[in-house]
Short mmCIF file of C-alpha atoms and ligand atoms in Angstrom, two decimals:
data_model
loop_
_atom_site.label_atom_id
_atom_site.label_comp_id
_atom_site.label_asym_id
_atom_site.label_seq_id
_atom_site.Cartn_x
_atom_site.Cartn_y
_atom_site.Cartn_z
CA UNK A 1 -10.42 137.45 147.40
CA UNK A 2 -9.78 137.81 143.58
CA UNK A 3 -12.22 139.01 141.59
CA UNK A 4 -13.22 138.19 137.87
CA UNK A 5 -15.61 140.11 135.68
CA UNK A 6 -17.56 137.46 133.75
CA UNK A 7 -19.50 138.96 130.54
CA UNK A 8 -22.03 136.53 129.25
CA UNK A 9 -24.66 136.67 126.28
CA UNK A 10 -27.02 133.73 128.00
CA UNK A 11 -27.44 132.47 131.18
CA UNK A 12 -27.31 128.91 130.85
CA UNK A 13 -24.91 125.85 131.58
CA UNK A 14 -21.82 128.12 131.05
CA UNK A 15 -22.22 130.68 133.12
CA UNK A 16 -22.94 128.08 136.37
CA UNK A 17 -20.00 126.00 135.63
CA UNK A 18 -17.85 129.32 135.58
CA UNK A 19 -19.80 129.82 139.20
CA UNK A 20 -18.91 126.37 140.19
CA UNK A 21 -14.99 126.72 139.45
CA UNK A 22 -15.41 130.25 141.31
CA UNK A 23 -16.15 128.80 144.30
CA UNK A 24 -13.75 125.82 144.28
CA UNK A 25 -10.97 128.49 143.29
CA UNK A 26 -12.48 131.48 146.12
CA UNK A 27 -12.58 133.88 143.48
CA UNK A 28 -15.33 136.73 143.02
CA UNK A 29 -17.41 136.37 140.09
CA UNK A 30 -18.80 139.87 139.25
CA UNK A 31 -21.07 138.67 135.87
CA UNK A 32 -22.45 141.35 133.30
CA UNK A 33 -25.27 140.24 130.72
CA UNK A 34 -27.10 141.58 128.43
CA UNK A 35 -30.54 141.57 129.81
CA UNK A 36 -32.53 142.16 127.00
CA UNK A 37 -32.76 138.48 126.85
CA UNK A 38 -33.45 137.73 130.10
CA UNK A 39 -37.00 137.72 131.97
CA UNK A 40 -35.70 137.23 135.10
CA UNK A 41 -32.85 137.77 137.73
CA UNK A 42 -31.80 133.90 137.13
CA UNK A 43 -28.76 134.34 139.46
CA UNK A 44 -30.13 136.95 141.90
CA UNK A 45 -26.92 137.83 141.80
CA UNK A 46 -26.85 142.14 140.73
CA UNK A 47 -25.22 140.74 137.51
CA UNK A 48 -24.25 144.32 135.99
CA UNK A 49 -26.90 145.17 133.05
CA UNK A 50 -24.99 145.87 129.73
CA UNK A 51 -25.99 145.94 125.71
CA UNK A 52 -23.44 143.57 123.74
CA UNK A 53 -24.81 145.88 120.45
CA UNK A 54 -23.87 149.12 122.42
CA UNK A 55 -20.07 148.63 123.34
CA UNK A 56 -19.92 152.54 123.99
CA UNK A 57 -22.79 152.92 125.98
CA UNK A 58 -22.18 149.61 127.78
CA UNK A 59 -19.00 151.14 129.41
CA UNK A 60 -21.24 152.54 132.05
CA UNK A 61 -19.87 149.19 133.73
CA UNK A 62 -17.10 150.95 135.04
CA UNK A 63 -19.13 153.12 136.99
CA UNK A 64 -20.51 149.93 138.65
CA UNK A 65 -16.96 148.55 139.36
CA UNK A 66 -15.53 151.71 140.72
CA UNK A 67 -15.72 150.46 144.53
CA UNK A 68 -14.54 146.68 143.03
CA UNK A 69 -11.02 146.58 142.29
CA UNK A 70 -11.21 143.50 139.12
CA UNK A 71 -8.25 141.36 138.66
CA UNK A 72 -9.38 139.41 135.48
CA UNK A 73 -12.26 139.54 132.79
CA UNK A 74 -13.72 136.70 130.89
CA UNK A 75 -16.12 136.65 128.04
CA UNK A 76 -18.42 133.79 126.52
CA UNK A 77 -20.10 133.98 123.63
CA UNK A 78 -19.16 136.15 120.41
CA UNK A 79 -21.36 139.05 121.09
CA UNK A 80 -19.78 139.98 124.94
CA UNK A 81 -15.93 139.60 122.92
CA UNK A 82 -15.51 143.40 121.88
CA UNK A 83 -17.14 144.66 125.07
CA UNK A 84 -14.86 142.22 126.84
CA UNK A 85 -11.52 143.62 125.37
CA UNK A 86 -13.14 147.62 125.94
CA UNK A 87 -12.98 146.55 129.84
CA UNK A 88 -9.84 145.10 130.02
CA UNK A 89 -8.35 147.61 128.05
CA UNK A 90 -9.88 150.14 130.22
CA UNK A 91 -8.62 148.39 133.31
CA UNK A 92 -5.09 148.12 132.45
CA UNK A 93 -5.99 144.02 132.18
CA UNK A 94 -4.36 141.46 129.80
CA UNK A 95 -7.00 139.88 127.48
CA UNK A 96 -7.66 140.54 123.37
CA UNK A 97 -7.36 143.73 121.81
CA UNK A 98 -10.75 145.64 121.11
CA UNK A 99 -9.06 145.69 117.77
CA UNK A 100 -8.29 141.88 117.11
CA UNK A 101 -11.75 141.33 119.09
CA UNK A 102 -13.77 143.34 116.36
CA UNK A 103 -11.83 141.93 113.63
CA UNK A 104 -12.70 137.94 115.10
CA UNK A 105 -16.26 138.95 115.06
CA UNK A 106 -16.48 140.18 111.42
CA UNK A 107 -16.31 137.94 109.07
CA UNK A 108 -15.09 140.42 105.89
CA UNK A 109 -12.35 141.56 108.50
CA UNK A 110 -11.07 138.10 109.61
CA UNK A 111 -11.02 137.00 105.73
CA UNK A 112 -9.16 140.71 104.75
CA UNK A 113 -6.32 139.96 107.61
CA UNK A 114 -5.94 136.76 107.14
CA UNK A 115 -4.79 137.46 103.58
CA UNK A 116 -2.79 140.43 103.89
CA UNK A 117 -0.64 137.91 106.55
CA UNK A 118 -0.40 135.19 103.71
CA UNK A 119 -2.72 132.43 104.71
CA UNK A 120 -4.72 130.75 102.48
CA UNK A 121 -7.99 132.30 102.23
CA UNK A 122 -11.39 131.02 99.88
CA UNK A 123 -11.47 134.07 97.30
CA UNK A 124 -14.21 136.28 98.83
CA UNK A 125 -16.66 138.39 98.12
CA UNK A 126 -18.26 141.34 100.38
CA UNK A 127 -21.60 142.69 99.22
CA UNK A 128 -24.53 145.05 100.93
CA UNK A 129 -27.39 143.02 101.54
CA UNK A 130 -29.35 145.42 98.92
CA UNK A 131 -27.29 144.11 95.96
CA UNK A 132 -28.66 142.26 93.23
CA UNK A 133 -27.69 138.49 93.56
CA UNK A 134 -27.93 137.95 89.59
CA UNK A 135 -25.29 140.33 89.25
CA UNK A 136 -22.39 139.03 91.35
CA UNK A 137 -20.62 137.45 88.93
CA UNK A 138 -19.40 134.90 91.16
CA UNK A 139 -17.66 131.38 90.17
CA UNK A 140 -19.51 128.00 91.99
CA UNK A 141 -19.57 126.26 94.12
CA UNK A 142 -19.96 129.46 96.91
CA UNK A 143 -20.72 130.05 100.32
CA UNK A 144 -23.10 133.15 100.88
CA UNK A 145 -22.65 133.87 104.91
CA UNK A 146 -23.64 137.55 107.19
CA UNK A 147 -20.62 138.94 107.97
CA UNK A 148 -21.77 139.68 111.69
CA UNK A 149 -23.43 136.51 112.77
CA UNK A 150 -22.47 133.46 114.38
CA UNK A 151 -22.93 129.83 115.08
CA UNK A 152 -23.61 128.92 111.26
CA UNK A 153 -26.10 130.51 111.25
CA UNK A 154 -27.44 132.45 107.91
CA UNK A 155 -24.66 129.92 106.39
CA UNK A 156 -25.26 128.59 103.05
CA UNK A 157 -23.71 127.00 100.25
CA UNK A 158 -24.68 127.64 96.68
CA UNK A 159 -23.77 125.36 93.52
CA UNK A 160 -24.79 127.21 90.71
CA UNK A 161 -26.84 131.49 89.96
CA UNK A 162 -29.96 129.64 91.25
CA UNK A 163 -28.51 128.55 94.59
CA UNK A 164 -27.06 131.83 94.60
CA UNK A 165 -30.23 133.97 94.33
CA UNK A 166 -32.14 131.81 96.49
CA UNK A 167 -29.54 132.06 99.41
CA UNK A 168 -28.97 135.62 98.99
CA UNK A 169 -32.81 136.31 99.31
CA UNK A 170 -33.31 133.51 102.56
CA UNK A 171 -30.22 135.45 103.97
CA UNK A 172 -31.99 138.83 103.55
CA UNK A 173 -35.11 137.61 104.88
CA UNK A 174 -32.63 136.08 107.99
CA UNK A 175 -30.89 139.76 108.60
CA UNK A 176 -33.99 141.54 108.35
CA UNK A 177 -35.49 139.29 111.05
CA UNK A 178 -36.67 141.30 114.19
CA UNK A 179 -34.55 139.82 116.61
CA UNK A 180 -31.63 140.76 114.64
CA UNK A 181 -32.25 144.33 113.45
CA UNK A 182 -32.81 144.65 117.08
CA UNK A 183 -28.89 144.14 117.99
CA UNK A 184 -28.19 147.53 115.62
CA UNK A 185 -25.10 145.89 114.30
CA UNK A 186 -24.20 147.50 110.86
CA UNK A 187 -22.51 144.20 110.16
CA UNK A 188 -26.01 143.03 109.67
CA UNK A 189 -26.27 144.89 106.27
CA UNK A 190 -23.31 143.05 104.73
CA UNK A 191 -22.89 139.44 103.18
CA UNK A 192 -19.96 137.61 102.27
CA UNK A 193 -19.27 135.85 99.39
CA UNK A 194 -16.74 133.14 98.97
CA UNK A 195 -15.26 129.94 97.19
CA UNK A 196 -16.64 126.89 98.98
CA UNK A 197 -13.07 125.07 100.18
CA UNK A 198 -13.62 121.28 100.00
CA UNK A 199 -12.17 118.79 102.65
CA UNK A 200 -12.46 117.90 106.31
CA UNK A 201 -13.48 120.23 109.02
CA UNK A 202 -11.51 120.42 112.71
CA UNK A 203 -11.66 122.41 115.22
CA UNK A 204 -8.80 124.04 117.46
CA UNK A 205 -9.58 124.81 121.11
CA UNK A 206 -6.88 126.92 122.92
CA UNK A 207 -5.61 129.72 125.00
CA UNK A 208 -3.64 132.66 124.04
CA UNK A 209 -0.95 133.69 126.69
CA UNK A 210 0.75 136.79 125.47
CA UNK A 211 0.48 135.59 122.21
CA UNK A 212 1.53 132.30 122.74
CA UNK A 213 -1.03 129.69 121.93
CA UNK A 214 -1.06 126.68 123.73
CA UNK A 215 -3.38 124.19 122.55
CA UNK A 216 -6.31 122.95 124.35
CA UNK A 217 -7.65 120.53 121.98
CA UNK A 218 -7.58 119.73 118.68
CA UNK A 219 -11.09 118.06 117.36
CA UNK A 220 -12.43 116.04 114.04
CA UNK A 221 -15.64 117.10 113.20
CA UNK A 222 -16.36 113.30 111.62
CA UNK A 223 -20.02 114.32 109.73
CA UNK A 224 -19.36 115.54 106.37
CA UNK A 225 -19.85 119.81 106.67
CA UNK A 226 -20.70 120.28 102.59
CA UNK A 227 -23.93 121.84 102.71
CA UNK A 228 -26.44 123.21 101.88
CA UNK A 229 -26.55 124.09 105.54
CA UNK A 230 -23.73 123.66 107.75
CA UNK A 231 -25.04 122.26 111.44
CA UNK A 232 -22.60 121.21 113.55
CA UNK A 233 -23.28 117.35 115.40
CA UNK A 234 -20.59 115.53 116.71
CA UNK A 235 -16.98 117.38 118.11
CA UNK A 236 -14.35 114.31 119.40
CA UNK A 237 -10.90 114.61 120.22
CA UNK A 238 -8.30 113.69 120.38
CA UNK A 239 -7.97 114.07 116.40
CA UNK A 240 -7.62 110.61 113.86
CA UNK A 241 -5.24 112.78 111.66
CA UNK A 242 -1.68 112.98 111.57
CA UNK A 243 1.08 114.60 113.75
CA UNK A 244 1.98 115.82 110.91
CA UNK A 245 -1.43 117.55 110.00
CA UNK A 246 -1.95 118.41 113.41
CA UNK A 247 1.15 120.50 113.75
CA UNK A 248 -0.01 122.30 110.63
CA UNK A 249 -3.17 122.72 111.77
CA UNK A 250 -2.55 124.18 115.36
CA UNK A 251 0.55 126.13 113.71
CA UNK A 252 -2.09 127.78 110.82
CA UNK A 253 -4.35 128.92 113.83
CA UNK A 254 -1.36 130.78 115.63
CA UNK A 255 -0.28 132.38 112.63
CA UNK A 256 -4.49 133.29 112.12
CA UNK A 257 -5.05 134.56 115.52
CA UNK A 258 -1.77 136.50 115.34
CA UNK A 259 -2.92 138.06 112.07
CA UNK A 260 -6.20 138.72 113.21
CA UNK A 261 -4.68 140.81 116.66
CA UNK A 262 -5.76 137.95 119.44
CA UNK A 263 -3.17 138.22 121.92
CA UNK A 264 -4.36 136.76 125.48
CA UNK A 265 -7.41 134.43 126.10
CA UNK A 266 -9.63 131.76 124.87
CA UNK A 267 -9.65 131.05 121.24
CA UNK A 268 -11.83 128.75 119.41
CA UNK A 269 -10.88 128.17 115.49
CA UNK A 270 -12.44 125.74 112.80
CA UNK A 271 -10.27 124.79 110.10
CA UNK A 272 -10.59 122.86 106.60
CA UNK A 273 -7.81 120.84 105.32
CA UNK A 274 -8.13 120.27 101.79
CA UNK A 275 -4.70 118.17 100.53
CA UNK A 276 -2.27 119.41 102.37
CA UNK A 277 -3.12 123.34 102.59
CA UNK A 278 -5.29 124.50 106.02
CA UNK A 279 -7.42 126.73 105.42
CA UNK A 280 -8.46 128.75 108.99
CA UNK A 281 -12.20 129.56 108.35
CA UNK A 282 -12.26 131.38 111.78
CA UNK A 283 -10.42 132.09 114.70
CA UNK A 284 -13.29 133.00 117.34
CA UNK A 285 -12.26 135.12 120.78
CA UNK A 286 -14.08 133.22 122.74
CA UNK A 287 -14.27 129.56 124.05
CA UNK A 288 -16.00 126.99 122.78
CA UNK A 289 -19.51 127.51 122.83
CA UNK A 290 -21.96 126.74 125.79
CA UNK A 291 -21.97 122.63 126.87
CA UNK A 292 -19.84 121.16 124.71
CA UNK A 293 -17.31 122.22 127.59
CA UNK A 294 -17.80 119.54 129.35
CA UNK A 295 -16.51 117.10 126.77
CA UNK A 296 -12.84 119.11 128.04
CA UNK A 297 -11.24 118.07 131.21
CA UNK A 298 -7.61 119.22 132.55
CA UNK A 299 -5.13 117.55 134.42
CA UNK A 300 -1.91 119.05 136.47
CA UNK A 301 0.85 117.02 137.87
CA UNK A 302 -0.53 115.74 141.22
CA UNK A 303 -3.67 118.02 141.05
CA UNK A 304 -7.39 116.60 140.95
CA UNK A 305 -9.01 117.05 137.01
CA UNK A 306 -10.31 120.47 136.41
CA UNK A 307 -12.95 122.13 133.62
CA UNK A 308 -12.56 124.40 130.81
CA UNK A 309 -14.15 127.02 133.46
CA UNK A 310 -11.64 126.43 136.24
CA UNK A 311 -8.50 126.71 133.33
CA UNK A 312 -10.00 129.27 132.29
CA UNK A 313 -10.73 131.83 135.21
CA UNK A 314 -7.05 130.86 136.51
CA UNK A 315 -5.38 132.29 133.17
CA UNK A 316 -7.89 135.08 133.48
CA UNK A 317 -6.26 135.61 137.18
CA UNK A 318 -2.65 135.45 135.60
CA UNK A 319 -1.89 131.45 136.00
CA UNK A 320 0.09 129.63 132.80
CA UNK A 321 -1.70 127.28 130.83
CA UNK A 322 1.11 125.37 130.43
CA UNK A 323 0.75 123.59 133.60
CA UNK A 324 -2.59 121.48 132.65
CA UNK A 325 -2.81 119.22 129.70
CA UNK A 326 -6.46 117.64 128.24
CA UNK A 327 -7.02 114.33 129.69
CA UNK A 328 -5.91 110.82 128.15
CA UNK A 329 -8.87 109.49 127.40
CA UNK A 330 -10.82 110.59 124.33
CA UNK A 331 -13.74 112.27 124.70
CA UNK A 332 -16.73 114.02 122.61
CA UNK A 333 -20.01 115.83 122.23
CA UNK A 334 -22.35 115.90 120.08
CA UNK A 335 -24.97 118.79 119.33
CA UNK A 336 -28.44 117.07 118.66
CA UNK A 337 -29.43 118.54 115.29
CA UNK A 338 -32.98 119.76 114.67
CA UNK A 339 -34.69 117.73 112.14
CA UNK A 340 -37.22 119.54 111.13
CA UNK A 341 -39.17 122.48 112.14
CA UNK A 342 -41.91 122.13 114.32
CA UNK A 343 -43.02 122.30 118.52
CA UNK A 344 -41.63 119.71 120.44
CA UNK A 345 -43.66 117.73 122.14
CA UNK A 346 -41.79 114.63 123.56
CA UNK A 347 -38.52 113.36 123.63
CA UNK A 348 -38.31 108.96 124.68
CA UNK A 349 -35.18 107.24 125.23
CA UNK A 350 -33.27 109.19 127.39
CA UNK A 351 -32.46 106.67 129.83
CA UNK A 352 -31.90 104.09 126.94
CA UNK A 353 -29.25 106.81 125.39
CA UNK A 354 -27.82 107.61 128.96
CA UNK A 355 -26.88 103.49 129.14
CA UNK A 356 -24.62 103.18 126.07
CA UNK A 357 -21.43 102.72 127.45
CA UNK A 358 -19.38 105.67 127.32
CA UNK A 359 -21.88 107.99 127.73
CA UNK A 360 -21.54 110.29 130.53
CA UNK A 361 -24.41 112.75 130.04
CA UNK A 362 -27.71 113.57 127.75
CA UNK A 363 -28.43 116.75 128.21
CA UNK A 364 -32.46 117.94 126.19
CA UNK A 365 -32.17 121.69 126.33
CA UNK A 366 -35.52 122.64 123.77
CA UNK A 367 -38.23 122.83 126.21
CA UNK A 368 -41.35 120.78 125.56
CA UNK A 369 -44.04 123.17 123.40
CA UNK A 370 -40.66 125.44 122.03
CA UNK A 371 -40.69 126.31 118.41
CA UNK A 372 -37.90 124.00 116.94
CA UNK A 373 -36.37 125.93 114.05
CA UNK A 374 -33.48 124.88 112.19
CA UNK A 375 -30.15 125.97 110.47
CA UNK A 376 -30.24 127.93 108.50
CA UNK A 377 -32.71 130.20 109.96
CA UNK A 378 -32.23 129.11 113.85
CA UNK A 379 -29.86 129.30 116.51
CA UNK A 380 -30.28 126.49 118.66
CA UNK A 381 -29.92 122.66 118.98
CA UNK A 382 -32.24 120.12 120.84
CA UNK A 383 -29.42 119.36 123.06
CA UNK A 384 -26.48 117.65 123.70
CA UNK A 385 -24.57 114.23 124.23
CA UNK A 386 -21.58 113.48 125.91
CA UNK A 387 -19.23 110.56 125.54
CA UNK A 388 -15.92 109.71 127.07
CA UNK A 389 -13.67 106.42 126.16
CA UNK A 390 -10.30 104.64 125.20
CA UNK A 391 -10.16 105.78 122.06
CA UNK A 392 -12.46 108.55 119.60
CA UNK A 393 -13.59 106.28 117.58
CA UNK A 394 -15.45 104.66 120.78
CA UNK A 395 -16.83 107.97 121.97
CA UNK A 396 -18.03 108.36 117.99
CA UNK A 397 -19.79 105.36 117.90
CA UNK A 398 -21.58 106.10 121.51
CA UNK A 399 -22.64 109.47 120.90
CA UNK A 400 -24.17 107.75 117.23
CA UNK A 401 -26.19 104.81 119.29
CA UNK A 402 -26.70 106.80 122.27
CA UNK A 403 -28.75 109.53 119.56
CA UNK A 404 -30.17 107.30 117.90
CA UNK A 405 -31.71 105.98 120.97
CA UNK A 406 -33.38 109.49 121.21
CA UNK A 407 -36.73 109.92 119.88
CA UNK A 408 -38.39 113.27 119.44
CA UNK A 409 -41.95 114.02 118.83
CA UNK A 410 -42.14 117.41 116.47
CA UNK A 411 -45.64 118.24 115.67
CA UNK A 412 -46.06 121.11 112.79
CA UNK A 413 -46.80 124.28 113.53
CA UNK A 414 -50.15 125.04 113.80
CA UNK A 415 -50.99 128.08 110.87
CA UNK A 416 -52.68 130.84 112.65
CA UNK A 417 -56.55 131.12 111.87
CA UNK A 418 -57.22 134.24 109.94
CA UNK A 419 -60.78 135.47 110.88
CA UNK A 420 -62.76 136.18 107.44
CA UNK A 421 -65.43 138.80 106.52
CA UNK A 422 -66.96 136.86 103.64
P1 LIG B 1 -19.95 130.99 111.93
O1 LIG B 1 -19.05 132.01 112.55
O2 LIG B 1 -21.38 131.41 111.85
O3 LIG B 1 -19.75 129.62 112.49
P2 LIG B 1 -18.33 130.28 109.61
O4 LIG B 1 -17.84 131.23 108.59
O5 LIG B 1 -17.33 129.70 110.54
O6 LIG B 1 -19.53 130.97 110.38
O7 LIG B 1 -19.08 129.10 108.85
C1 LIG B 1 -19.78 128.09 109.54
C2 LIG B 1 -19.51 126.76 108.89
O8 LIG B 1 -19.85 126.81 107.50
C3 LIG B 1 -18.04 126.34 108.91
O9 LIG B 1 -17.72 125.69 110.12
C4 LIG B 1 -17.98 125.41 107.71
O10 LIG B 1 -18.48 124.12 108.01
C5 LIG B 1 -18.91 126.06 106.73
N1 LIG B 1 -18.19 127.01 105.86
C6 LIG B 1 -18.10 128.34 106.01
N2 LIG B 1 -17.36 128.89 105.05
C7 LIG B 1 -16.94 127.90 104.25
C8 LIG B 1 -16.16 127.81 103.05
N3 LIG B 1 -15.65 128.90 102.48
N4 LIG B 1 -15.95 126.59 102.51
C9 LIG B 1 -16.48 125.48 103.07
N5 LIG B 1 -17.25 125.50 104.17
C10 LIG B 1 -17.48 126.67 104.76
#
């Protein structure tokens, strides 16, 4: 029986549907998490304990494989990505270089490459996180952004030295959280600085083989992204814009992953196209993120559908993309923003939302009495949607009436009491 080693950061949806496509395929999932974040042993399963923050001391992990001979590894999530290529590397296994995977996880290094290969870049700025924010000298409008975070998180644009000072100090007060001094990431001491770039957003889903990237899926991001804070909601595909733009865009990404040193396995890359110049704001070494996988399905000549999961462990076990194509219908997903902070308390209208036609799946993942906290500060959504139809501007429209359908109750949080001595 094959086996694939499986690093994940979380143990949610993802890492199932990877068990799921396991089984249908007979391969051996060996998974390795970081279980710092984890309370219990969710998959019973002697997943192999590692820290994503700790890359050296996490290769103890070949000490637990030694009696496993591993034909493939796999990583989700940006944290696992570096670890992921250390493995492979040390296993004589194709996947990313540790060097393009560190690079695709920094966001000073991704901007520096990309611009010694010649692609456009936003001018940029890279600052410790102890500088003085009246003193950058900077031209508006900006983007102030950590360098070693993900999911837009700590993301923020600024339109004039106010802005600026305001999002420098939130961004501090972000990377000196607890939860992220914890990871012991010296990216956390450095912020980037850079020209805000105008235009439409897309995202490019694909798979490196050998350094050839073949295209997953190419998606419109339809929600202005202009800030202050940039959430992500809705994610349909196929794309509304040209061939034309299309080719440019998936061509940009190549020439981006290339510069950046991704060589073999999932990719996922946002762009901006502003005229007719794409700018690559990130090529990412990982797939895209969590549940909006299930908005991707695969067809083979003669061969039942398959997931992002399935396409993905068989590249990891040698196969050629080439064989599977995204399906013809359009499809899309849509993250459920947070509206405000608060607890949740209730969410109505989930079986109005699951009716729109189209629809295939509403998925709440807050839990009832969680903390809701929002971009730019948070790293989570309330959940997602899932739409699949003739064409994307269908699946648009249902994931729009299917969330509005949705109804949350937020109550604020309740200050703590302080007890008083007068
Ligand atoms: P992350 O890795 O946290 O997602 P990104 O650098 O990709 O960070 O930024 C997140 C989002 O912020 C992008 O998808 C985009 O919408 C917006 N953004 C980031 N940088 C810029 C920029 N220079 N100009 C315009 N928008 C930007």
């Amino acid at each position: 029986m094959p086996r694939v080693l499986l690093l994940a950061a979380t143990t949610g949806y993802q890492t199932r549907a990877f068990g799921d496509a396991a089984e249908r395929l007979g391969v051996d999932l060996v998974y390795a998490t970081d279980r710092c974040n984890v309370l219990d042993d969710p998959w019973q399963d002697r997943a192999i304990p590692v820290r994503f923050g700790d890359e050296a001391g996490s290769m103890t992990i070949l000490d637990a494989l030694r009696n496993r001979a591993v034909d493939g590894v796999l990583a989700v999530g940006d944290r696992p990505s570096v670890l992921a290529a250390q493995v492979s590397a040390a296993l004589g296994l194709r996947w990313h270089s540790v060097d393009g995977a560190t690079a695709s996880r920094n966001k000073q290094m991704m901007r520096e490459r990309l611009q010694a290969a010649g692609l456009p870049v936003p001018w940029f700025l890279p600052v410790p996180l102890s500088s003085n924010p009246r003193r950058l000298g900077v031209s508006f409008p900006c983007v102030v952004k950590p360098v070693g975070l993900s999911g837009s998180r700590g993301v923020m644009r600024a339109n004039d030295a106010d802005d600026l000072v305001a999002a420098f100090y939130r961004l501090r007060a972000i990377l000196q959280s607890p939860d992220i001094r914890a990871e012991r990431n010296a990216d956390h001491g450095l912020v980037l600085v850079e020209g805000f770039i105008p235009g439409a957003e897309f995202a490019v889903e694909g798979i490196l083989d050998e350094g050839v990237l073949h295209v997953l899926a190419v998606f419109d991001k339809p929600d202005p992204l202009d800030g202050p804070f940039f959430e992500e909601t809705i994610y349909v595909t196929p794309s509304s814009v040209s061939r034309e733009t299309e080719r440019a865009m998936t061509d940009a990404v190549a020439r981006a992953a290339e510069a950046i040193g991704l060589e073999h396995g999932p990719i996922h890359a946002e762009c901006r196209v502003n005229g007719s110049v794409v700018y690559v704001l990130e090529v990412a070494a990982r797939p895209i993120g969590g549940l909006c996988a299930r908005a991707l399905r695969f067809e083979g000549v003669g061969r039942p559908p398959i997931s992002l999961e399935e396409l993905l462990l068989r590249h990891a076990l040698g196969e050629s993309p080439a064989d599977w194509t995204r399906e013809t219908a359009a499809s899309g997903a849509m993250m459920i923003p947070i509206p405000r902070r608060g607890v949740l308390r209730d969410v109505a209208g989930l079986d109005e939302a699951r009716s729109v036609p189209g629809v295939f799946d509403v998925r709440i993942t807050a839990k009832t009495d969680q903390v809701l906290v929002p971009l730019p500060e948070g790293a989570s959504y309330l959940g997602f949607i899932f739409a699949r139809a003739g064409t994307s501007t269908e699946v648009e429209h249902a994931l729009r009436v299917a969330h509005a359908r949705l109804a949350f109750a937020i109550d604020p949080e309740v200050p703590m009491l302080q007890s008083s001595n007068g």
